[in-house]
Short mmCIF file of C-alpha atoms in Angstrom, two decimals:
data_model
loop_
_atom_site.label_atom_id
_atom_site.label_comp_id
_atom_site.label_asym_id
_atom_site.label_seq_id
_atom_site.Cartn_x
_atom_site.Cartn_y
_atom_site.Cartn_z
CA MET V 1 37.40 86.09 219.95
CA THR V 2 35.84 84.37 216.96
CA THR V 3 32.68 83.28 218.73
CA SER V 4 31.89 86.73 220.10
CA GLN V 5 32.78 88.27 216.72
CA ASP V 6 30.23 86.00 215.13
CA HIS V 7 27.48 87.27 217.37
CA PRO V 8 25.56 89.74 215.14
CA LEU V 9 25.06 92.24 217.94
CA GLN V 10 28.79 92.31 218.59
CA TYR V 11 29.04 94.72 215.68
CA LEU V 12 26.52 97.04 217.27
CA LEU V 13 28.32 96.83 220.60
CA ARG V 14 31.66 97.66 219.01
CA GLN V 15 30.20 100.77 217.42
CA LEU V 16 28.61 101.91 220.66
CA GLU V 17 31.94 101.53 222.42
CA LEU V 18 33.47 104.03 220.03
CA TYR V 19 31.35 106.72 221.63
CA SER V 20 30.76 105.72 225.21
CA ASP V 21 32.50 103.71 227.91
CA LEU V 22 29.99 101.02 228.63
CA PRO V 23 29.96 99.31 232.01
CA ASP V 24 30.13 95.49 231.84
CA GLN V 25 26.49 95.19 232.67
CA ASP V 26 25.54 97.41 229.72
CA ARG V 27 27.74 95.42 227.37
CA ARG V 28 26.00 92.28 228.50
CA LEU V 29 22.58 93.84 228.08
CA VAL V 30 23.35 94.78 224.47
CA LEU V 31 24.55 91.27 223.63
CA GLU V 32 21.57 89.72 225.40
CA LEU V 33 19.04 91.62 223.30
CA PRO V 34 16.76 89.06 221.68
CA TYR V 35 17.17 89.06 217.90
CA ARG V 36 16.13 87.13 214.84
CA LEU V 37 18.63 86.60 212.03
CA ARG V 38 17.43 86.70 208.42
CA ARG V 39 19.22 86.15 205.12
CA LEU V 40 17.90 88.61 202.54
CA ASP V 41 18.54 89.11 198.83
CA ALA V 42 19.98 92.21 197.19
CA GLY V 43 17.25 94.72 196.47
CA SER V 44 15.09 93.72 199.47
CA TYR V 45 13.48 96.57 201.35
CA LEU V 46 14.34 96.76 205.05
CA VAL V 47 12.19 99.84 205.64
CA ARG V 48 9.74 101.66 203.41
CA GLU V 49 8.98 105.35 203.60
CA GLY V 50 5.74 105.79 205.54
CA ASP V 51 6.16 102.53 207.51
CA LYS V 52 5.71 102.45 211.24
CA PRO V 53 8.89 100.63 212.25
CA THR V 54 8.60 97.81 214.79
CA GLN V 55 12.12 96.41 214.38
CA CYS V 56 15.55 97.89 214.53
CA MET V 57 17.81 96.04 212.13
CA VAL V 58 21.54 95.49 212.38
CA LEU V 59 23.48 94.61 209.22
CA ALA V 60 25.54 91.61 210.31
CA SER V 61 26.91 91.42 206.78
CA GLY V 62 26.23 93.15 203.47
CA TYR V 63 25.44 96.68 202.38
CA ALA V 64 22.30 98.79 202.21
CA TYR V 65 21.34 102.31 201.24
CA ARG V 66 18.86 104.90 202.40
CA GLN V 67 16.85 106.51 199.65
CA LYS V 68 13.92 108.71 198.80
CA VAL V 69 12.02 109.02 195.57
CA THR V 70 10.83 112.44 194.41
CA GLY V 71 7.37 113.19 193.06
CA ASP V 72 8.58 112.78 189.47
CA GLY V 73 10.09 109.38 190.19
CA SER V 74 13.78 110.14 190.41
CA ARG V 75 15.72 108.60 193.23
CA GLN V 76 18.23 110.13 195.61
CA ILE V 77 20.45 107.90 197.70
CA LEU V 78 21.01 109.51 201.11
CA ALA V 79 23.50 107.22 202.78
CA VAL V 80 25.20 103.88 202.41
CA CYS V 81 24.99 101.49 205.36
CA ILE V 82 27.99 99.20 205.81
CA PRO V 83 28.38 95.95 207.75
CA GLY V 84 27.81 96.58 211.45
CA ASP V 85 25.48 99.54 210.95
CA ALA V 86 22.19 99.59 212.79
CA VAL V 87 19.80 100.60 210.09
CA ASP V 88 16.97 102.32 211.86
CA LEU V 89 18.34 104.09 214.84
CA GLN V 90 17.21 107.20 212.95
CA ASN V 91 13.63 106.07 213.27
CA MET V 92 13.92 104.89 216.83
CA PHE V 93 11.86 107.66 218.36
CA LEU V 94 10.05 108.86 215.25
CA ASP V 95 6.86 106.99 214.58
CA VAL V 96 6.90 106.99 210.79
CA SER V 97 9.90 106.34 208.59
CA ASP V 98 10.68 109.34 206.37
CA HIS V 99 12.79 107.31 203.92
CA SER V 100 13.30 103.79 202.62
CA VAL V 101 16.20 101.45 203.22
CA GLN V 102 17.04 98.87 200.58
CA LEU V 103 19.78 96.23 200.40
CA LEU V 104 22.60 96.80 197.93
CA THR V 105 23.86 93.25 198.32
CA ALA V 106 22.60 90.04 199.86
CA ALA V 107 22.87 90.42 203.62
CA ASN V 108 22.43 88.88 207.02
CA VAL V 109 20.15 91.11 209.02
CA ALA V 110 19.50 90.86 212.75
CA ASP V 111 16.09 92.15 213.78
CA VAL V 112 15.82 93.57 217.28
CA SER V 113 12.48 94.65 218.65
CA ARG V 114 12.26 98.42 218.55
CA GLU V 115 10.36 98.52 221.82
CA THR V 116 12.94 96.42 223.64
CA LEU V 117 15.73 98.66 222.33
CA GLN V 118 13.83 101.81 223.29
CA GLU V 119 13.46 100.53 226.84
CA LEU V 120 17.14 99.66 226.99
CA VAL V 121 18.40 103.04 225.78
CA LEU V 122 16.11 104.95 228.12
CA SER V 123 16.93 102.85 231.17
CA ARG V 124 20.70 102.68 230.56
CA PRO V 125 22.10 106.19 230.08
CA ALA V 126 25.52 105.06 228.79
CA ILE V 127 23.90 103.01 226.03
CA GLY V 128 21.54 105.90 225.27
CA THR V 129 24.43 108.35 224.99
CA ALA V 130 26.32 106.04 222.65
CA ILE V 131 23.31 105.58 220.39
CA ILE V 132 22.62 109.32 220.28
CA GLN V 133 26.23 109.84 219.20
CA LEU V 134 25.92 107.22 216.49
CA THR V 135 22.85 108.90 215.07
CA LEU V 136 24.54 112.30 215.29
CA VAL V 137 27.48 111.05 213.27
CA GLU V 138 24.98 109.86 210.66
CA ALA V 139 23.49 113.35 210.69
CA SER V 140 26.95 114.84 210.22
CA ILE V 141 27.47 112.64 207.17
CA LEU V 142 24.13 113.86 205.80
CA ARG V 143 25.26 117.48 206.20
CA GLU V 144 28.38 116.68 204.23
CA TRP V 145 26.24 115.10 201.53
CA VAL V 146 24.17 118.28 201.27
CA VAL V 147 27.45 120.10 200.64
CA ASN V 148 28.64 117.43 198.23
CA VAL V 149 25.62 117.50 195.93
CA GLY V 150 24.91 121.20 196.52
CA ARG V 151 28.27 122.80 195.85
CA ARG V 152 30.83 120.37 194.45
CA ASP V 153 31.43 119.52 190.79
CA ALA V 154 31.02 116.00 189.44
CA ARG V 155 34.65 114.93 189.89
CA GLU V 156 34.77 116.23 193.46
CA ARG V 157 31.48 114.54 194.33
CA ILE V 158 32.59 111.10 193.17
CA ALA V 159 36.07 111.39 194.67
CA HIS V 160 34.49 112.54 197.95
CA VAL V 161 32.09 109.61 198.13
CA LEU V 162 34.93 107.15 197.41
CA CYS V 163 37.08 108.67 200.18
CA GLU V 164 34.23 108.61 202.67
CA PHE V 165 33.45 105.03 201.89
CA ALA V 166 37.10 104.03 202.29
CA VAL V 167 37.52 105.74 205.67
CA ARG V 168 34.31 104.27 207.04
CA LEU V 169 35.20 100.78 205.87
CA GLU V 170 38.72 101.15 207.21
CA SER V 171 37.40 102.14 210.62
CA ARG V 172 35.77 98.72 210.76
CA GLY V 173 38.67 96.82 209.33
CA LEU V 174 36.86 96.16 206.07
CA THR V 175 39.39 97.50 203.56
CA ALA V 176 42.16 95.43 202.11
CA ASP V 177 45.09 96.31 199.90
CA HIS V 178 44.44 100.06 199.80
CA GLY V 179 41.11 99.52 198.21
CA PHE V 180 37.68 98.05 198.53
CA GLU V 181 34.91 96.32 196.65
CA LEU V 182 32.42 98.99 195.68
CA PRO V 183 29.00 97.46 196.24
CA MET V 184 27.30 100.02 193.99
CA THR V 185 26.57 100.26 190.30
CA GLN V 186 27.39 103.44 188.40
CA GLU V 187 23.69 104.21 188.38
CA GLN V 188 23.58 103.97 192.17
CA LEU V 189 26.68 106.15 192.46
CA ALA V 190 24.86 108.64 190.25
CA ASP V 191 21.82 108.56 192.53
CA ALA V 192 24.08 109.20 195.52
CA THR V 193 25.73 112.22 193.94
CA GLY V 194 22.89 113.83 191.99
CA LEU V 195 24.56 113.01 188.65
CA THR V 196 23.70 110.86 185.64
CA SER V 197 25.33 107.44 185.23
CA VAL V 198 27.00 108.61 182.02
CA HIS V 199 28.61 111.41 183.96
CA VAL V 200 29.73 109.03 186.72
CA ASN V 201 31.30 106.74 184.16
CA ARG V 202 33.23 109.63 182.65
CA VAL V 203 34.45 110.83 186.06
CA LEU V 204 35.60 107.36 187.13
CA LYS V 205 37.54 107.04 183.89
CA GLY V 206 39.09 110.45 184.50
CA LEU V 207 40.16 109.53 188.04
CA GLU V 208 41.70 106.37 186.67
CA ALA V 209 43.44 108.16 183.79
CA ASP V 210 44.94 110.63 186.25
CA GLY V 211 46.35 107.79 188.33
CA LEU V 212 44.22 108.41 191.43
CA ILE V 213 42.45 105.07 191.37
CA SER V 214 42.66 101.84 189.45
CA ARG V 215 39.70 99.57 188.89
CA GLN V 216 39.13 95.93 188.33
CA ARG V 217 35.43 95.24 187.92
CA ARG V 218 34.03 96.79 191.09
CA HIS V 219 37.25 96.72 193.03
CA ILE V 220 38.60 100.21 193.56
CA HIS V 221 42.27 100.50 194.41
CA PHE V 222 43.67 103.77 195.68
CA ALA V 223 46.66 104.40 193.49
CA ASP V 224 47.13 107.83 195.03
CA TRP V 225 45.13 108.22 198.21
CA ARG V 226 46.36 111.72 198.96
CA ALA V 227 45.53 113.01 195.50
CA LEU V 228 42.10 111.38 195.67
CA GLN V 229 41.34 113.15 198.96
CA ASP V 230 42.48 116.37 197.37
CA ALA V 231 40.32 115.79 194.31
CA GLY V 232 37.31 115.19 196.59
CA ASP V 233 37.91 118.20 198.87
CA PHE V 234 37.82 115.51 201.54
CA SER V 235 38.60 116.00 205.21
CA ARG V 236 37.59 113.31 207.66
CA ARG V 237 36.56 115.54 210.51
CA TYR V 238 32.83 115.18 209.82
CA LEU V 239 33.09 111.42 210.29
CA HIS V 240 34.05 112.01 213.93
CA ILE V 241 36.29 108.96 214.00
CA SER V 242 39.65 110.67 213.91
CA ASP V 243 40.44 109.51 217.45
CA HIS V 244 39.95 105.94 216.42
CA ASP V 245 42.43 105.64 213.57
CA THR V 246 44.04 102.68 215.25
CA LEU V 247 40.83 100.72 215.11
CA ALA V 248 41.85 98.87 211.98
CA GLN V 249 44.86 97.45 213.78
CA THR V 250 42.86 96.16 216.70
CA TYR V 251 40.55 94.16 214.50
CA MET X 1 2.10 135.78 223.05
CA LEU X 2 4.25 137.33 225.73
CA ASP X 3 6.55 134.81 227.32
CA VAL X 4 7.50 135.42 230.91
CA HIS X 5 10.55 133.22 230.55
CA ASP X 6 13.04 133.10 227.66
CA LEU X 7 12.93 129.31 227.57
CA SER X 8 9.11 129.00 227.58
CA PRO X 9 8.95 128.66 223.77
CA LEU X 10 11.37 125.71 224.00
CA VAL X 11 9.21 124.05 226.65
CA ARG X 12 6.12 124.65 224.51
CA ARG X 13 7.74 123.20 221.40
CA TRP X 14 9.08 120.13 223.23
CA SER X 15 5.68 119.53 224.81
CA LYS X 16 4.32 118.93 221.31
CA HIS X 17 6.46 115.85 220.82
CA SER X 18 7.33 114.79 224.36
CA ASP X 19 5.39 114.02 227.46
CA LEU X 20 6.90 116.53 229.90
CA SER X 21 5.68 116.68 233.50
CA ALA X 22 5.33 119.95 235.41
CA GLN X 23 8.57 119.01 237.13
CA ASP X 24 10.33 118.48 233.80
CA ARG X 25 9.13 121.86 232.58
CA ASP X 26 10.40 123.57 235.71
CA ALA X 27 13.73 121.82 235.36
CA ILE X 28 14.10 123.12 231.79
CA LEU X 29 13.19 126.65 232.85
CA ALA X 30 15.78 126.38 235.61
CA LEU X 31 18.62 125.74 233.13
CA PRO X 32 21.37 128.29 233.63
CA PHE X 33 22.05 130.43 230.56
CA THR X 34 23.63 133.64 229.39
CA ARG X 35 21.70 135.85 227.02
CA LYS X 36 23.71 137.06 224.07
CA VAL X 37 22.90 139.28 221.13
CA PHE X 38 24.48 138.55 217.73
CA GLY X 39 24.54 141.04 214.88
CA LYS X 40 23.70 140.05 211.33
CA ASP X 41 26.02 137.38 209.82
CA ALA X 42 27.92 136.78 213.06
CA TYR X 43 29.51 133.41 213.73
CA VAL X 44 27.90 131.56 216.64
CA VAL X 45 29.93 128.36 216.20
CA ARG X 46 32.92 127.75 213.98
CA GLU X 47 33.84 124.47 212.35
CA GLY X 48 36.63 122.73 214.24
CA GLN X 49 35.84 124.45 217.51
CA GLU X 50 35.44 122.37 220.67
CA THR X 51 31.95 122.94 221.92
CA THR X 52 31.36 123.89 225.52
CA ASP X 53 27.86 125.33 225.12
CA CYS X 54 24.49 124.54 223.62
CA THR X 55 22.72 127.52 222.12
CA ILE X 56 19.00 128.15 221.86
CA LEU X 57 17.75 130.73 219.39
CA LEU X 58 15.37 133.14 221.12
CA LYS X 59 14.84 135.79 218.44
CA GLY X 60 15.84 136.10 214.80
CA PHE X 61 16.98 133.58 212.18
CA ALA X 62 20.16 131.51 212.10
CA PHE X 63 21.66 128.97 209.74
CA ARG X 64 24.20 126.17 209.58
CA GLN X 65 26.75 126.21 206.79
CA LYS X 66 29.96 124.71 205.55
CA LEU X 67 32.61 126.46 203.51
CA LEU X 68 34.40 124.86 200.59
CA ARG X 69 38.06 125.35 199.84
CA ASP X 70 37.20 127.36 196.72
CA GLY X 71 35.28 129.78 198.93
CA GLY X 72 31.85 128.45 198.03
CA ARG X 73 29.31 128.05 200.78
CA GLN X 74 26.55 125.50 201.29
CA ILE X 75 23.83 126.32 203.78
CA ILE X 76 22.67 123.13 205.47
CA SER X 77 19.63 124.31 207.46
CA PHE X 78 17.80 127.37 208.71
CA HIS X 79 16.68 127.88 212.29
CA ILE X 80 13.85 129.79 213.88
CA PRO X 81 13.25 130.78 217.51
CA SER X 82 12.94 128.06 220.18
CA GLU X 83 15.31 125.76 218.29
CA PHE X 84 18.76 124.64 219.38
CA VAL X 85 21.22 125.74 216.70
CA ASP X 86 24.09 123.54 217.80
CA LEU X 87 22.83 120.46 219.59
CA GLN X 88 24.45 118.44 216.83
CA ASN X 89 27.84 119.98 217.54
CA GLY X 90 27.28 120.23 221.26
CA LEU X 91 26.75 116.54 221.77
CA LEU X 92 29.61 115.44 219.53
CA GLY X 93 32.23 117.65 221.16
CA VAL X 94 33.80 119.15 218.03
CA ALA X 95 31.87 121.29 215.55
CA ASP X 96 31.83 119.86 212.03
CA HIS X 97 30.09 122.92 210.60
CA ASN X 98 29.57 126.63 211.17
CA VAL X 99 26.51 128.31 212.66
CA GLN X 100 25.78 131.92 211.71
CA SER X 101 23.13 134.45 212.61
CA LEU X 102 21.12 135.54 209.60
CA ASN X 103 19.82 138.76 211.07
CA ARG X 104 20.02 140.26 214.54
CA CYS X 105 19.59 137.32 216.89
CA GLU X 106 19.15 136.79 220.58
CA MET X 107 20.44 133.51 221.89
CA ALA X 108 20.42 131.69 225.22
CA ILE X 109 23.81 130.09 225.79
CA VAL X 110 23.50 127.05 228.05
CA PRO X 111 26.65 125.37 229.37
CA ARG X 112 26.90 121.98 227.74
CA SER X 113 27.49 120.35 231.13
CA ALA X 114 24.24 121.77 232.51
CA LEU X 115 22.24 120.32 229.62
CA MET X 116 24.08 116.99 229.94
CA ASP X 117 23.31 116.84 233.67
CA LEU X 118 19.68 117.61 233.05
CA THR X 119 19.28 114.96 230.36
CA ALA X 120 21.24 112.39 232.37
CA SER X 121 18.90 112.69 235.33
CA ASN X 122 15.73 113.09 233.35
CA PRO X 123 14.64 110.50 230.75
CA GLU X 124 11.76 112.55 229.29
CA ILE X 125 14.00 115.52 228.62
CA ARG X 126 16.68 113.26 227.20
CA LEU X 127 14.07 111.90 224.84
CA ALA X 128 12.97 115.41 223.83
CA VAL X 129 16.55 116.37 222.97
CA TRP X 130 16.95 113.10 221.11
CA ILE X 131 13.81 113.60 219.04
CA ASP X 132 15.01 117.10 218.14
CA THR X 133 18.27 115.69 216.76
CA LEU X 134 16.44 112.95 214.84
CA ILE X 135 14.13 115.49 213.22
CA ASP X 136 17.17 117.59 212.31
CA ALA X 137 18.63 114.53 210.58
CA SER X 138 15.40 113.92 208.70
CA ILE X 139 15.51 117.51 207.44
CA PHE X 140 19.12 116.97 206.29
CA ARG X 141 17.99 113.90 204.34
CA GLU X 142 15.29 115.90 202.63
CA TRP X 143 17.83 118.58 201.74
CA VAL X 144 20.10 115.99 200.12
CA VAL X 145 17.12 115.04 197.95
CA ASN X 146 16.34 118.68 197.28
CA VAL X 147 19.77 119.62 195.98
CA GLY X 148 20.39 116.20 194.43
CA ARG X 149 17.28 115.47 192.44
CA ARG X 150 14.94 118.47 192.14
CA ASP X 151 15.04 121.20 189.52
CA SER X 152 15.60 124.80 190.52
CA ARG X 153 11.92 125.76 190.73
CA ALA X 154 11.12 122.73 192.90
CA ARG X 155 14.15 123.39 195.12
CA ILE X 156 13.16 126.97 195.91
CA ALA X 157 9.47 126.14 196.30
CA HIS X 158 10.36 123.24 198.60
CA LEU X 159 12.53 125.42 200.80
CA LEU X 160 9.79 128.06 201.06
CA CYS X 161 7.22 125.38 201.98
CA GLU X 162 9.48 123.99 204.70
CA LEU X 163 10.16 127.38 206.24
CA VAL X 164 6.53 128.49 206.11
CA PHE X 165 5.39 125.19 207.60
CA ARG X 166 7.87 125.46 210.49
CA LEU X 167 7.16 129.15 211.08
CA LYS X 168 3.43 128.47 211.19
CA ARG X 169 3.96 125.66 213.68
CA SER X 170 5.88 128.05 215.90
CA GLY X 171 2.92 130.44 215.87
CA ALA X 172 4.36 133.01 213.45
CA GLY X 173 2.53 134.44 210.44
CA GLN X 174 -0.80 135.06 212.16
CA ASN X 175 -1.46 138.00 209.85
CA GLY X 176 -0.96 135.89 206.74
CA PHE X 177 2.61 137.00 206.10
CA PHE X 178 5.97 135.97 207.45
CA ASP X 179 9.02 137.88 208.39
CA PHE X 180 11.44 136.55 205.76
CA PRO X 181 14.92 138.04 206.05
CA LEU X 182 16.70 135.55 203.73
CA THR X 183 18.65 137.14 200.89
CA GLN X 184 18.63 135.64 197.39
CA GLU X 185 22.26 134.73 197.90
CA GLN X 186 21.38 132.75 201.03
CA LEU X 187 18.51 131.02 199.23
CA ALA X 188 20.98 130.14 196.46
CA ASP X 189 23.51 128.75 198.94
CA ALA X 190 20.79 126.61 200.52
CA THR X 191 19.66 125.13 197.23
CA GLY X 192 22.94 124.74 195.35
CA LEU X 193 21.94 127.34 192.75
CA THR X 194 23.42 130.62 191.59
CA ALA X 195 21.94 133.89 192.83
CA VAL X 196 20.86 134.73 189.28
CA HIS X 197 19.03 131.45 188.91
CA THR X 198 17.40 131.93 192.30
CA ASN X 199 16.25 135.39 191.33
CA ARG X 200 14.70 134.10 188.12
CA THR X 201 12.96 131.25 189.97
CA LEU X 202 11.53 133.57 192.62
CA GLN X 203 10.22 135.82 189.87
CA SER X 204 8.46 132.92 188.21
CA LEU X 205 6.87 131.84 191.51
CA ARG X 206 5.67 135.42 191.94
CA ARG X 207 4.43 135.66 188.38
CA ASP X 208 2.48 132.41 188.79
CA LYS X 209 0.86 133.95 191.88
CA LEU X 210 2.16 131.34 194.31
CA ILE X 211 3.91 133.81 196.59
CA LYS X 212 4.37 137.47 197.24
CA LEU X 213 7.79 138.50 198.50
CA ASN X 214 8.79 142.06 199.16
CA SER X 215 10.79 144.01 201.68
CA GLY X 216 11.49 140.95 203.77
CA MET X 217 7.86 139.85 204.00
CA LEU X 218 6.64 136.60 202.50
CA THR X 219 2.98 135.88 201.76
CA VAL X 220 1.87 132.53 200.40
CA LEU X 221 -0.90 133.17 197.89
CA ASP X 222 -1.56 129.55 196.95
CA TRP X 223 -0.27 127.02 199.49
CA GLU X 224 -1.39 123.94 197.57
CA ALA X 225 0.18 125.09 194.35
CA LEU X 226 3.40 125.95 196.18
CA CYS X 227 3.51 122.48 197.76
CA GLU X 228 2.89 120.96 194.35
CA ALA X 229 5.64 123.05 192.76
CA GLY X 230 8.03 122.07 195.55
CA ASP X 231 7.15 118.35 195.68
CA PHE X 232 6.59 119.08 199.39
CA ASP X 233 5.24 116.47 201.78
CA GLU X 234 5.44 117.44 205.45
CA LEU X 235 6.02 113.86 206.63
CA TYR X 236 9.77 114.40 207.04
CA LEU X 237 9.19 117.19 209.56
CA HIS X 238 7.69 114.58 211.91
CA GLN X 239 5.22 116.92 213.50
CA GLN X 240 2.90 114.11 214.46
CA VAL X 241 5.36 112.16 216.64
#
C-alpha cells in the first residue's frame, strides 16, 4: 500500500474513483501518465492569469489557492487546493487561464503534460466522466463561495470556510484530532471571504470565546463542531461527497 | 434570424468553441426533448432534487440561486437563450442550487440519459458540453471576485457588462438596445447589495451617461466607460477558445 500511496498520481486516481468506476486498464493508464515532480516554495506561482497552460499539475503535498486581482489591486481568493487536488483541470480545455494559482505552503507538485491528459480523457470515457465530475464539484464550491461572500455576515463567512475546509480535508483523511492545521494567514482568510484581516481576527476570537473552536498557533480544533456548522450556515451537500463519508476510515 | 429547429441556436453557439461535424450537428438536433413553458419566477430545478433532465433555455431569461436560512437569496448566474441552465446539476445527479425563470421562458427538456448517451458516443459533443461547464465555472470565479472585492458601482457595472457582452454574442441587441427584464431586487441579489443601494448605483450610472435603462430596455451609451467602471475584462468569458 505504501509504495502505491507514494506515487503522486495515486492521489489523482483516488479522487477520480470517487466519481466513476474505472476499469483496471483506465486505472493503469492514469498511473502510467508521464510526470515530473518538483519541490516548490510557498508563494510560487503554478499558473498565472493570462497564461496558456501546457501542464496540468497535481499537488502531491502542500496547499495552494486560486486568486484574481482586481483593477485596483485588491485580491480575492477563489478556492483553496488541498493535497491530492489537480490544479488546472479547470483550464484543461480553455486555452487561456482566467485566474492565477499560487502555493500557500511549500509543496511537491507533479507536472503532467496537458496534451497527454487531454488525449487520455477524450479516448477513455470513464476517465473523462470522472474528471468532468471533479471540475463540476469545484464549480459547486465556487457557487457556494458566491453565496458566502455575497449574502453572509462576517462570522458566518469565516465559520463556513472553516467547516468546508474541515470536511474536504476529512474526505482525504487529512484531519486529526477534530481539527486541522490552517495553512492560511488571517490576511489570506480575509481575501477568501471579502473581509479585512482585522475583521477576521475579531471573528476568530469571537468563535473561540463562544467555545466553537480553540486555536494554538494555526491549529484549529473544533471544540463544538455542530455549533460551528450552525454558525456558518453550513450544509455539506454542495461538496457532493456525502456518499463517501466512510472515506476517512479506509485511508 | 428564424430558426427552423429549437436546438439550432445551441448548435450555433457550440460551433463557436467546438469543431462539430455535420453528423455531430444532426445528432444534436435529433436529441429528444419536451418543450415546456414556465411563467415568471417559476422553479425549474430545486436544490436537493435528483436530476433526471437537462434543460436548455430557448426563450426568456433564467437564473441560478441559493436560499439562505434567514430567507436571503444569492443569485449565482443569469442565463440567456441557447444555454443549458442545469448542466451542472444534471451531471452531478443531485441539484445543489435552484434554477428559476426570470420572465416567461420556453425550455427544451432533454432526458439526462439521452444527453449522456450522445456525449458517450461522441467525443466532440462531449468536449462541447465540457467546455460549457468550464466556462460556467470561470464565470462563478469572476462573481466571487465581484461580490468579494469590488465596490457597489463596480459590481453593478461589471454585471451589466457581462450580460451585454453575452447577449451581443448571442446576436441580441441589433438595434442598440437589449431586452433587460431584471428587477432591481434581482440585480441586488446577484451583487450582494441591498435594493436601495442598487437603485442608487443604477441612477449614478445613468446620470454619468454610461447607460440608459427604462421599461425593461437597456442601452449602453458608453461601452468603454462602463467596462472601466466595472473593472470588466472579457477574458473570463473565454470566447476565443
